[in-house]
Amino acid sequence: MSKVLLIEDDTLIQKTVHLKLKKEGFEVICCPDGKEAIEHLVSPFPDIVLTDLMLPYISGLEIVGAVKAIKEKDIPVIVFSSMGHEHVVEEAFQLGADDYITKPFSLSELTIRIKKQLKSK
Amino acid sequence: MIQKVRFFHLISPMHLYNASLLFGMVIVLLVITIYCYLWVKKRRFFSKARISDKLDDCIGAILIEDATAPEVELLIAEIKALLINPLNKQFAIDLLINTKKNLLGQAAQNIVNLYERLDLKAESIRKFNSLIWHQRAGGIYELYMMNQRDMQSPIAQHTNSPNETVRVEAQVATLGFSGFNGLAFLNDLTYSMTEWQQIKLLEQLHLTSVGELRDLPQWIQSSNQDVVLFALKLADSYQQLGVHKEVASCMAKESEKIRYQAIQTLGRIAGEGTRELFRMRYDAETRNNKMAMLKQIAVIGDVEDLPFLERVATQEKYEDLKIQAVRAIATCCPEREEILWDLKSSGTVAESIVQQIEFEFGK
């Protein structure tokens, strides 16, 4: 069972994505902010990280940087961005993000993207 | 000193007692008020948290299980019980709208279904029917966000509302429901459209698939100046080559703003006579519009425009326009270096201007 670290401050979105991924057979760890997420970036590492770019305390970009700084495991990162924040997505890609999905998004599309990333790693 | 003594003589122990009693009562009242305020706030907080939790569970249950499962029915009944309070209703609507904004496909549809099953649509309709403008605008927004297509026609009736907020919400909703066909409200619009409103409508149109703009010539010739401006922007955004004649006619309008937008649009839908029109109208234009024309000529011009551009570069009184004319010459002319050299050596254009353009073009 692949372990997903989901970082999203909107509780309803977090819950919705969590339940969808759980239904798809993933183990999901949810964090409402970047500070808490950083605590989960220790061994055993998650298999994939999904993060919103706009987060309290620690931004999504910093999360991308922190995940990509992990030497022990190459963890794919998918970032959520809102429309009009394309420049931040570019920055995320420069930091090593593997994929992005624009809000509003379809849960099925998100699941496909997660599976694709996990398959390619 | 004498005055002070007299003042203290006026205060009797009874006065002091009364004053301390009064202050004591004020303090007690203040404490009670703060306590009540915090109590109400706390109650609201917990009430919101309860709804949020229940909605979380409900959405989860709908996603995982059948929407008609007994667990879902039970959750919906529990949420409905909490929604007796109008404040809670609004909180639930806002929560569902925010969630729907982030989702597409079946998940978004599930949110809409939940909104309907919780009878929140009735609350939005109540607001829509309200005579208070901000409530009506809120109702329109909610009904549109929750994709209540049966309300499309009543909402469309407010696209020419005297209240700006109601009008904008109704126009955005109409475009959201009907796409390009929704623009029909421009035929009857008698009120103004602010810059911001026009941007909002264009943004809304970009979200829908491109449709026909059959009435565009009519809008360009509208008596409402803002409709003309918006129609010109539409012609620009969707490159409506068929309305070149109508757009060109806007160059004779009194409004500088309309003429400016017409210049921009003509640049995008340039036809055979566009450059000639610019050359003819140049001298009669304002400084700002002259600059816009020169910028457009730099994009659509060719060697035929050189005599005109040279005239502007040598005779124009404003430095920025001279620079732009030389820039346009450098862009339009294939033998850029030669012509810039000629301009420099003839002495008709300041050497510093030519040098700046040479620098820009990387000589």
Short mmCIF file of C-alpha atoms in Angstrom, two decimals:
data_model
loop_
_atom_site.label_atom_id
_atom_site.label_comp_id
_atom_site.label_asym_id
_atom_site.label_seq_id
_atom_site.Cartn_x
_atom_site.Cartn_y
_atom_site.Cartn_z
CA MET A 1 0.00 0.00 0.00
CA SER A 2 1.56 3.30 -1.10
CA LYS A 3 1.80 6.03 1.51
CA VAL A 4 0.61 9.51 0.45
CA LEU A 5 1.42 12.66 2.39
CA LEU A 6 -1.37 15.13 1.70
CA ILE A 7 -0.78 18.75 2.73
CA GLU A 8 -3.87 20.94 2.31
CA ASP A 9 -5.24 23.62 4.62
CA ASP A 10 -8.83 23.51 3.35
CA THR A 11 -10.33 20.82 5.56
CA LEU A 12 -13.16 19.87 3.23
CA ILE A 13 -10.82 19.48 0.26
CA GLN A 14 -8.40 17.59 2.46
CA LYS A 15 -11.12 15.22 3.62
CA THR A 16 -12.50 14.74 0.10
CA VAL A 17 -9.09 13.93 -1.39
CA HIS A 18 -8.25 11.76 1.62
CA LEU A 19 -11.39 9.67 1.23
CA LYS A 20 -11.00 9.31 -2.50
CA LEU A 21 -7.39 8.14 -2.13
CA LYS A 22 -8.33 5.81 0.72
CA LYS A 23 -11.00 4.35 -1.52
CA GLU A 24 -8.34 3.82 -4.19
CA GLY A 25 -6.25 1.84 -1.70
CA PHE A 26 -3.69 4.39 -0.58
CA GLU A 27 -2.57 5.04 2.97
CA VAL A 28 -3.03 8.77 3.49
CA ILE A 29 -1.44 11.06 6.07
CA CYS A 30 -3.14 14.48 6.16
CA CYS A 31 -1.50 17.68 7.33
CA PRO A 32 -3.24 21.07 7.49
CA ASP A 33 -0.01 23.08 7.30
CA GLY A 34 3.61 22.93 6.24
CA LYS A 35 4.98 22.83 9.80
CA GLU A 36 3.22 19.57 10.58
CA ALA A 37 4.10 18.14 7.17
CA ILE A 38 7.82 18.64 7.75
CA GLU A 39 7.54 16.37 10.83
CA HIS A 40 6.35 13.56 8.54
CA LEU A 41 9.31 13.85 6.21
CA VAL A 42 11.30 11.30 8.21
CA SER A 43 11.84 7.59 7.79
CA PRO A 44 9.66 5.70 6.88
CA PHE A 45 9.21 8.27 4.15
CA PRO A 46 5.97 8.71 2.24
CA ASP A 47 5.90 7.34 -1.32
CA ILE A 48 4.46 10.54 -2.76
CA VAL A 49 3.71 14.06 -1.51
CA LEU A 50 0.68 16.11 -2.57
CA THR A 51 0.90 19.71 -1.48
CA ASP A 52 -1.03 22.89 -1.90
CA LEU A 53 1.19 25.85 -2.74
CA MET A 54 -0.50 28.33 -0.43
CA LEU A 55 -0.10 27.00 3.09
CA PRO A 56 0.16 28.51 6.55
CA TYR A 57 3.58 28.74 8.29
CA ILE A 58 5.65 26.95 5.63
CA SER A 59 4.77 27.43 1.96
CA GLY A 60 4.24 24.64 -0.56
CA LEU A 61 7.43 25.72 -2.34
CA GLU A 62 9.44 25.17 0.84
CA ILE A 63 7.84 21.73 1.18
CA VAL A 64 8.92 20.88 -2.38
CA GLY A 65 12.44 21.99 -1.51
CA ALA A 66 12.46 19.95 1.70
CA VAL A 67 11.19 16.80 -0.03
CA LYS A 68 13.71 17.10 -2.83
CA ALA A 69 16.51 17.60 -0.29
CA ILE A 70 15.90 14.08 1.08
CA LYS A 71 18.84 11.99 -0.07
CA GLU A 72 17.56 8.57 1.03
CA LYS A 73 14.55 8.45 -1.28
CA ASP A 74 13.40 10.16 -4.46
CA ILE A 75 9.87 11.12 -3.48
CA PRO A 76 7.65 12.49 -6.25
CA VAL A 77 5.80 15.71 -5.46
CA ILE A 78 2.54 16.87 -7.03
CA VAL A 79 1.54 20.45 -6.31
CA PHE A 80 -1.97 21.91 -6.26
CA SER A 81 -2.24 25.41 -7.58
CA SER A 82 -5.08 27.81 -8.11
CA MET A 83 -5.71 29.40 -11.47
CA GLY A 84 -3.60 32.50 -11.94
CA HIS A 85 -0.69 31.17 -9.88
CA GLU A 86 1.18 29.71 -12.86
CA HIS A 87 4.35 31.61 -11.94
CA VAL A 88 4.46 29.78 -8.59
CA VAL A 89 4.08 26.47 -10.42
CA GLU A 90 7.11 27.37 -12.52
CA GLU A 91 9.05 28.00 -9.33
CA ALA A 92 7.86 24.66 -7.94
CA PHE A 93 9.12 22.88 -11.07
CA GLN A 94 12.48 24.62 -10.70
CA LEU A 95 12.65 23.27 -7.15
CA GLY A 96 11.99 19.76 -8.44
CA ALA A 97 8.20 19.25 -8.36
CA ASP A 98 7.20 16.34 -10.61
CA ASP A 99 3.69 17.34 -11.60
CA TYR A 100 0.98 19.87 -10.86
CA ILE A 101 -2.76 20.01 -10.92
CA THR A 102 -4.81 23.20 -11.15
CA LYS A 103 -7.78 23.82 -8.90
CA PRO A 104 -10.57 23.06 -9.65
CA PHE A 105 -9.49 19.49 -10.31
CA SER A 106 -11.16 16.17 -10.80
CA LEU A 107 -10.46 13.54 -8.15
CA SER A 108 -10.17 10.85 -10.85
CA GLU A 109 -7.55 12.91 -12.69
CA LEU A 110 -5.61 13.39 -9.46
CA THR A 111 -5.67 9.63 -8.79
CA ILE A 112 -4.39 8.91 -12.32
CA ARG A 113 -1.56 11.41 -11.90
CA ILE A 114 -0.55 9.91 -8.53
CA LYS A 115 -0.51 6.39 -9.98
CA LYS A 116 1.53 7.57 -12.95
CA GLN A 117 4.12 9.21 -10.71
CA LEU A 118 4.37 6.16 -8.48
CA LYS A 119 4.78 3.92 -11.51
CA SER A 120 7.55 6.05 -13.01
CA LYS A 121 9.65 6.14 -9.82
CA MET B 1 -3.84 76.14 46.09
CA ILE B 2 -6.92 77.93 47.40
CA GLN B 3 -8.92 76.68 44.40
CA LYS B 4 -7.83 73.04 45.03
CA VAL B 5 -8.93 73.19 48.65
CA ARG B 6 -12.28 74.56 47.56
CA PHE B 7 -12.69 71.73 45.01
CA PHE B 8 -12.02 68.97 47.57
CA HIS B 9 -14.43 70.66 49.94
CA LEU B 10 -17.16 70.12 47.36
CA ILE B 11 -16.68 66.29 47.37
CA SER B 12 -18.51 64.69 50.21
CA PRO B 13 -18.11 61.00 51.26
CA MET B 14 -21.58 60.45 49.78
CA HIS B 15 -20.34 61.66 46.38
CA LEU B 16 -17.37 59.32 46.56
CA TYR B 17 -19.59 56.43 47.54
CA ASN B 18 -21.99 57.10 44.64
CA ALA B 19 -19.14 57.46 42.16
CA SER B 20 -17.52 54.19 43.24
CA LEU B 21 -20.92 52.49 43.05
CA LEU B 22 -21.41 53.80 39.53
CA PHE B 23 -17.96 52.68 38.40
CA GLY B 24 -18.53 49.31 40.04
CA MET B 25 -21.77 48.87 38.12
CA VAL B 26 -20.13 49.90 34.85
CA ILE B 27 -17.36 47.35 35.42
CA VAL B 28 -19.86 44.60 36.26
CA LEU B 29 -21.85 45.47 33.13
CA LEU B 30 -18.71 45.42 31.04
CA VAL B 31 -17.69 42.02 32.40
CA ILE B 32 -21.19 40.64 31.73
CA THR B 33 -21.14 42.03 28.17
CA ILE B 34 -17.71 40.55 27.46
CA TYR B 35 -18.79 37.24 28.93
CA CYS B 36 -21.99 37.19 26.83
CA TYR B 37 -20.08 38.14 23.70
CA LEU B 38 -17.51 35.40 24.24
CA TRP B 39 -20.23 32.90 25.08
CA VAL B 40 -22.11 33.66 21.84
CA LYS B 41 -18.86 33.56 19.87
CA LYS B 42 -17.91 30.24 21.42
CA ARG B 43 -21.35 28.80 20.68
CA ARG B 44 -21.10 29.96 17.07
CA PHE B 45 -17.62 28.50 16.79
CA PHE B 46 -18.70 25.11 18.07
CA SER B 47 -21.84 25.20 15.99
CA LYS B 48 -19.75 25.91 12.86
CA ALA B 49 -17.28 23.20 13.82
CA ARG B 50 -20.15 20.72 14.23
CA ILE B 51 -21.55 21.57 10.79
CA SER B 52 -18.13 21.43 9.23
CA ASP B 53 -17.49 18.00 10.77
CA LYS B 54 -20.88 16.68 9.69
CA LEU B 55 -20.45 18.05 6.17
CA ASP B 56 -16.99 16.45 6.03
CA ASP B 57 -18.50 13.12 6.99
CA CYS B 58 -21.40 13.56 4.61
CA ILE B 59 -19.22 14.38 1.63
CA GLY B 60 -16.99 11.47 2.50
CA ALA B 61 -19.95 9.11 2.79
CA ILE B 62 -21.36 10.29 -0.55
CA LEU B 63 -17.96 9.78 -2.17
CA ILE B 64 -17.45 6.33 -0.79
CA GLU B 65 -20.94 4.96 -0.48
CA ASP B 66 -24.17 5.22 -2.36
CA ALA B 67 -25.72 8.68 -1.95
CA THR B 68 -28.97 7.05 -0.82
CA ALA B 69 -27.32 4.83 1.80
CA PRO B 70 -28.98 4.97 5.26
CA GLU B 71 -25.76 6.41 6.77
CA VAL B 72 -25.92 9.33 4.36
CA GLU B 73 -29.62 9.89 5.05
CA LEU B 74 -28.90 9.95 8.77
CA LEU B 75 -26.06 12.44 8.35
CA ILE B 76 -28.23 14.68 6.20
CA ALA B 77 -30.98 14.62 8.83
CA GLU B 78 -28.44 15.56 11.52
CA ILE B 79 -27.07 18.46 9.44
CA LYS B 80 -30.59 19.68 8.65
CA ALA B 81 -31.29 19.86 12.37
CA LEU B 82 -28.27 22.13 12.78
CA LEU B 83 -29.34 24.29 9.88
CA ILE B 84 -32.38 25.75 11.60
CA ASN B 85 -30.23 28.73 12.53
CA PRO B 86 -29.87 31.05 9.46
CA LEU B 87 -26.23 31.77 10.37
CA ASN B 88 -25.47 28.07 10.19
CA LYS B 89 -27.23 27.86 6.84
CA GLN B 90 -25.00 30.56 5.41
CA PHE B 91 -21.92 28.91 6.87
CA ALA B 92 -22.87 25.59 5.25
CA ILE B 93 -23.53 27.25 1.88
CA ASP B 94 -20.17 29.05 1.97
CA LEU B 95 -18.40 25.83 2.91
CA LEU B 96 -20.00 23.89 0.06
CA ILE B 97 -19.30 26.65 -2.47
CA ASN B 98 -15.63 26.84 -1.44
CA THR B 99 -15.30 23.10 -1.75
CA LYS B 100 -17.04 22.98 -5.11
CA LYS B 101 -14.76 25.73 -6.43
CA ASN B 102 -11.81 23.35 -6.03
CA LEU B 103 -13.40 20.27 -7.56
CA LEU B 104 -14.50 19.12 -10.98
CA GLY B 105 -16.44 16.16 -12.31
CA GLN B 106 -18.48 13.81 -10.16
CA ALA B 107 -17.11 15.16 -6.88
CA ALA B 108 -18.35 18.66 -7.78
CA GLN B 109 -21.73 17.22 -8.77
CA ASN B 110 -21.92 15.42 -5.42
CA ILE B 111 -21.47 18.75 -3.66
CA VAL B 112 -24.31 20.25 -5.71
CA ASN B 113 -26.52 17.26 -4.84
CA LEU B 114 -25.72 17.71 -1.16
CA TYR B 115 -26.60 21.43 -1.39
CA GLU B 116 -29.97 20.51 -2.86
CA ARG B 117 -30.65 17.70 -0.39
CA LEU B 118 -29.91 20.00 2.54
CA ASP B 119 -32.59 22.40 1.20
CA LEU B 120 -29.98 25.12 0.95
CA LYS B 121 -31.26 26.01 -2.50
CA ALA B 122 -34.43 27.36 -0.85
CA GLU B 123 -32.24 29.66 1.27
CA SER B 124 -30.40 30.91 -1.84
CA ILE B 125 -33.74 31.50 -3.60
CA ARG B 126 -35.01 33.37 -0.54
CA LYS B 127 -31.98 35.63 -0.77
CA PHE B 128 -32.40 36.00 -4.51
CA ASN B 129 -35.99 37.17 -4.00
CA SER B 130 -34.98 39.60 -1.26
CA LEU B 131 -35.36 43.31 -1.89
CA ILE B 132 -32.04 44.01 -0.17
CA TRP B 133 -29.45 44.33 -2.93
CA HIS B 134 -26.54 42.53 -1.25
CA GLN B 135 -28.76 39.59 -0.34
CA ARG B 136 -30.04 39.37 -3.90
CA ALA B 137 -26.50 39.51 -5.29
CA GLY B 138 -25.44 36.80 -2.82
CA GLY B 139 -28.39 34.63 -3.85
CA ILE B 140 -27.48 34.95 -7.54
CA TYR B 141 -23.86 34.02 -6.78
CA GLU B 142 -24.87 30.97 -4.77
CA LEU B 143 -27.39 29.72 -7.34
CA TYR B 144 -24.85 30.14 -10.12
CA MET B 145 -22.02 28.52 -8.19
CA MET B 146 -24.28 25.58 -7.42
CA ASN B 147 -25.21 25.31 -11.09
CA GLN B 148 -28.97 25.75 -10.57
CA ARG B 149 -29.88 25.98 -14.23
CA ASP B 150 -33.61 26.24 -13.58
CA MET B 151 -32.89 29.70 -12.12
CA GLN B 152 -31.10 30.83 -15.29
CA SER B 153 -34.04 32.75 -16.70
CA PRO B 154 -35.03 34.62 -13.48
CA ILE B 155 -31.35 35.53 -12.94
CA ALA B 156 -31.02 36.79 -16.53
CA GLN B 157 -33.77 39.32 -15.80
CA HIS B 158 -31.37 41.14 -13.48
CA THR B 159 -28.61 41.69 -16.05
CA ASN B 160 -29.83 45.28 -16.45
CA SER B 161 -30.54 45.85 -12.76
CA PRO B 162 -30.04 49.42 -11.50
CA ASN B 163 -27.85 48.03 -8.70
CA GLU B 164 -24.29 47.46 -9.89
CA THR B 165 -23.48 44.45 -7.70
CA VAL B 166 -26.70 42.64 -8.60
CA ARG B 167 -26.16 43.47 -12.26
CA VAL B 168 -22.58 42.17 -12.30
CA GLU B 169 -23.48 38.95 -10.49
CA ALA B 170 -26.39 38.35 -12.85
CA GLN B 171 -24.23 39.01 -15.92
CA VAL B 172 -21.46 36.69 -14.73
CA ALA B 173 -24.01 33.99 -13.87
CA THR B 174 -25.73 34.35 -17.26
CA LEU B 175 -22.42 33.93 -19.09
CA GLY B 176 -21.61 30.98 -16.85
CA PHE B 177 -24.91 29.30 -17.70
CA SER B 178 -25.22 30.18 -21.40
CA GLY B 179 -21.67 31.01 -22.53
CA PHE B 180 -21.52 33.32 -25.55
CA ASN B 181 -25.31 33.24 -26.00
CA GLY B 182 -25.56 34.91 -22.61
CA LEU B 183 -24.01 38.06 -24.09
CA ALA B 184 -27.44 38.89 -25.49
CA PHE B 185 -27.91 41.11 -22.41
CA LEU B 186 -25.63 43.64 -24.13
CA ASN B 187 -28.47 44.42 -26.55
CA ASP B 188 -30.54 45.98 -23.78
CA LEU B 189 -27.90 47.17 -21.33
CA THR B 190 -28.52 50.76 -20.37
CA TYR B 191 -26.21 50.95 -17.36
CA SER B 192 -22.45 51.34 -17.20
CA MET B 193 -19.85 48.55 -17.21
CA THR B 194 -16.75 49.30 -15.19
CA GLU B 195 -13.26 48.22 -16.29
CA TRP B 196 -13.26 45.60 -13.56
CA GLN B 197 -16.68 44.31 -14.62
CA GLN B 198 -15.49 43.98 -18.22
CA ILE B 199 -12.41 42.03 -17.10
CA LYS B 200 -14.62 39.75 -15.00
CA LEU B 201 -16.94 39.06 -17.93
CA LEU B 202 -14.06 38.39 -20.33
CA GLU B 203 -12.55 36.03 -17.77
CA GLN B 204 -15.88 34.26 -17.44
CA LEU B 205 -16.10 33.89 -21.23
CA HIS B 206 -12.62 32.38 -21.36
CA LEU B 207 -13.90 29.55 -19.17
CA THR B 208 -16.58 28.62 -21.69
CA SER B 209 -16.11 27.17 -25.15
CA VAL B 210 -15.89 29.76 -27.92
CA GLY B 211 -19.21 30.56 -29.54
CA GLU B 212 -20.55 32.92 -32.15
CA LEU B 213 -20.70 36.68 -31.66
CA ARG B 214 -23.52 37.35 -34.08
CA ASP B 215 -24.62 40.66 -32.54
CA LEU B 216 -21.09 42.06 -32.28
CA PRO B 217 -21.56 44.71 -35.06
CA GLN B 218 -24.67 45.89 -33.25
CA TRP B 219 -22.83 46.16 -29.91
CA ILE B 220 -19.97 48.10 -31.52
CA GLN B 221 -22.52 50.63 -32.72
CA SER B 222 -24.44 50.69 -29.43
CA SER B 223 -25.46 53.98 -27.86
CA ASN B 224 -24.03 52.74 -24.55
CA GLN B 225 -20.33 53.73 -24.59
CA ASP B 226 -19.38 50.94 -22.20
CA VAL B 227 -21.03 48.33 -24.40
CA VAL B 228 -19.01 49.68 -27.34
CA LEU B 229 -15.82 49.44 -25.31
CA PHE B 230 -16.60 45.91 -24.20
CA ALA B 231 -17.57 44.88 -27.74
CA LEU B 232 -14.22 46.20 -29.01
CA LYS B 233 -12.46 44.11 -26.38
CA LEU B 234 -14.46 41.09 -27.47
CA ALA B 235 -13.48 41.70 -31.11
CA ASP B 236 -9.86 41.94 -29.95
CA SER B 237 -9.87 38.86 -27.70
CA TYR B 238 -11.63 36.65 -30.25
CA GLN B 239 -10.03 38.20 -33.36
CA GLN B 240 -13.31 39.04 -35.08
CA LEU B 241 -12.00 39.99 -38.53
CA GLY B 242 -15.54 40.42 -39.86
CA VAL B 243 -16.15 43.60 -37.85
CA HIS B 244 -13.17 45.57 -39.19
CA LYS B 245 -15.44 48.18 -40.77
CA GLU B 246 -17.44 48.74 -37.56
CA VAL B 247 -14.27 48.94 -35.45
CA ALA B 248 -12.72 51.40 -37.91
CA SER B 249 -15.81 53.59 -37.59
CA CYS B 250 -15.09 53.87 -33.85
CA MET B 251 -11.98 55.89 -34.70
CA ALA B 252 -14.33 58.82 -35.31
CA LYS B 253 -15.94 58.55 -31.87
CA GLU B 254 -15.65 61.38 -29.40
CA SER B 255 -14.46 59.23 -26.50
CA GLU B 256 -10.67 58.89 -26.32
CA LYS B 257 -11.03 55.59 -24.49
CA ILE B 258 -13.10 54.09 -27.29
CA ARG B 259 -10.67 55.33 -29.94
CA TYR B 260 -7.77 53.87 -27.94
CA GLN B 261 -9.48 50.47 -27.72
CA ALA B 262 -10.38 50.68 -31.42
CA ILE B 263 -6.67 51.20 -32.22
CA GLN B 264 -5.76 48.15 -30.15
CA THR B 265 -8.47 46.04 -31.75
CA LEU B 266 -7.63 47.19 -35.27
CA GLY B 267 -4.05 46.15 -34.62
CA ARG B 268 -5.28 42.64 -33.82
CA ILE B 269 -7.73 42.35 -36.73
CA ALA B 270 -5.70 44.46 -39.16
CA GLY B 271 -6.96 44.50 -42.73
CA GLU B 272 -5.92 46.27 -45.91
CA GLY B 273 -6.93 49.76 -44.89
CA THR B 274 -5.84 49.65 -41.24
CA ARG B 275 -2.42 51.27 -41.61
CA GLU B 276 -3.74 53.92 -43.95
CA LEU B 277 -6.47 54.72 -41.43
CA PHE B 278 -3.85 55.08 -38.69
CA ARG B 279 -1.74 57.37 -40.89
CA MET B 280 -4.74 59.51 -41.74
CA ARG B 281 -6.00 59.83 -38.18
CA TYR B 282 -2.59 60.24 -36.53
CA ASP B 283 -2.38 64.03 -36.39
CA ALA B 284 -5.86 64.39 -34.94
CA GLU B 285 -5.19 61.95 -32.09
CA THR B 286 -4.14 62.49 -28.48
CA ARG B 287 -0.59 61.75 -27.36
CA ASN B 288 -1.61 58.47 -25.75
CA ASN B 289 -3.50 57.28 -28.82
CA LYS B 290 -0.63 58.35 -31.10
CA MET B 291 1.65 56.13 -29.08
CA ALA B 292 -0.84 53.23 -29.40
CA MET B 293 -0.99 53.73 -33.18
CA LEU B 294 2.79 53.75 -33.53
CA LYS B 295 3.02 50.58 -31.47
CA GLN B 296 0.47 48.88 -33.69
CA ILE B 297 2.22 50.07 -36.86
CA ALA B 298 5.43 48.56 -35.51
CA VAL B 299 3.63 45.21 -35.50
CA ILE B 300 1.54 45.38 -38.68
CA GLY B 301 3.50 47.94 -40.74
CA ASP B 302 5.90 47.53 -43.66
CA VAL B 303 8.09 49.69 -45.92
CA GLU B 304 5.04 51.56 -47.18
CA ASP B 305 4.79 53.21 -43.76
CA LEU B 306 8.37 54.51 -43.82
CA PRO B 307 7.62 58.03 -45.15
CA PHE B 308 4.95 58.48 -42.47
CA LEU B 309 7.16 57.13 -39.70
CA GLU B 310 10.09 59.28 -40.83
CA ARG B 311 7.84 62.32 -40.73
CA VAL B 312 6.78 61.47 -37.17
CA ALA B 313 10.39 60.79 -36.15
CA THR B 314 11.51 64.18 -37.43
CA GLN B 315 8.53 66.46 -36.85
CA GLU B 316 6.77 65.09 -33.76
CA LYS B 317 7.16 67.38 -30.77
CA TYR B 318 7.12 64.66 -28.09
CA GLU B 319 10.34 62.72 -27.53
CA ASP B 320 8.65 59.42 -26.58
CA LEU B 321 6.66 59.43 -29.82
CA LYS B 322 9.82 60.14 -31.82
CA ILE B 323 11.53 57.18 -30.16
CA GLN B 324 8.53 54.93 -30.87
CA ALA B 325 8.46 56.07 -34.52
CA VAL B 326 12.16 55.18 -34.94
CA ARG B 327 11.49 51.88 -33.20
CA ALA B 328 8.65 51.21 -35.66
CA ILE B 329 10.96 52.10 -38.58
CA ALA B 330 13.52 49.60 -37.28
CA THR B 331 10.83 46.92 -36.97
CA CYS B 332 9.10 47.50 -40.31
CA CYS B 333 12.13 47.99 -42.52
CA PRO B 334 14.17 44.97 -43.62
CA GLU B 335 17.29 47.17 -44.14
CA ARG B 336 17.18 48.41 -40.56
CA GLU B 337 20.85 49.24 -40.16
CA GLU B 338 20.98 51.29 -43.35
CA ILE B 339 17.92 53.31 -42.58
CA LEU B 340 19.02 54.00 -39.01
CA TRP B 341 22.40 55.11 -40.34
CA ASP B 342 20.65 57.44 -42.82
CA LEU B 343 18.52 58.93 -40.05
CA LYS B 344 21.58 59.49 -37.90
CA SER B 345 23.71 61.00 -40.63
CA SER B 346 20.97 63.27 -41.98
CA GLY B 347 20.75 64.88 -38.55
CA THR B 348 16.96 65.10 -38.67
CA VAL B 349 16.60 62.70 -35.76
CA ALA B 350 18.63 63.09 -32.60
CA GLU B 351 21.63 60.75 -32.52
CA SER B 352 20.75 59.63 -29.00
CA ILE B 353 17.36 58.31 -30.20
CA VAL B 354 18.90 56.31 -33.03
CA GLN B 355 21.57 54.97 -30.68
CA GLN B 356 18.92 53.84 -28.21
CA ILE B 357 17.05 51.93 -30.92
CA GLU B 358 20.30 50.43 -32.23
CA PHE B 359 21.05 49.29 -28.70
CA GLU B 360 17.56 47.76 -28.35
CA PHE B 361 18.01 45.83 -31.58
CA GLY B 362 21.40 44.62 -30.40
CA LYS B 363 23.71 46.33 -32.78
#
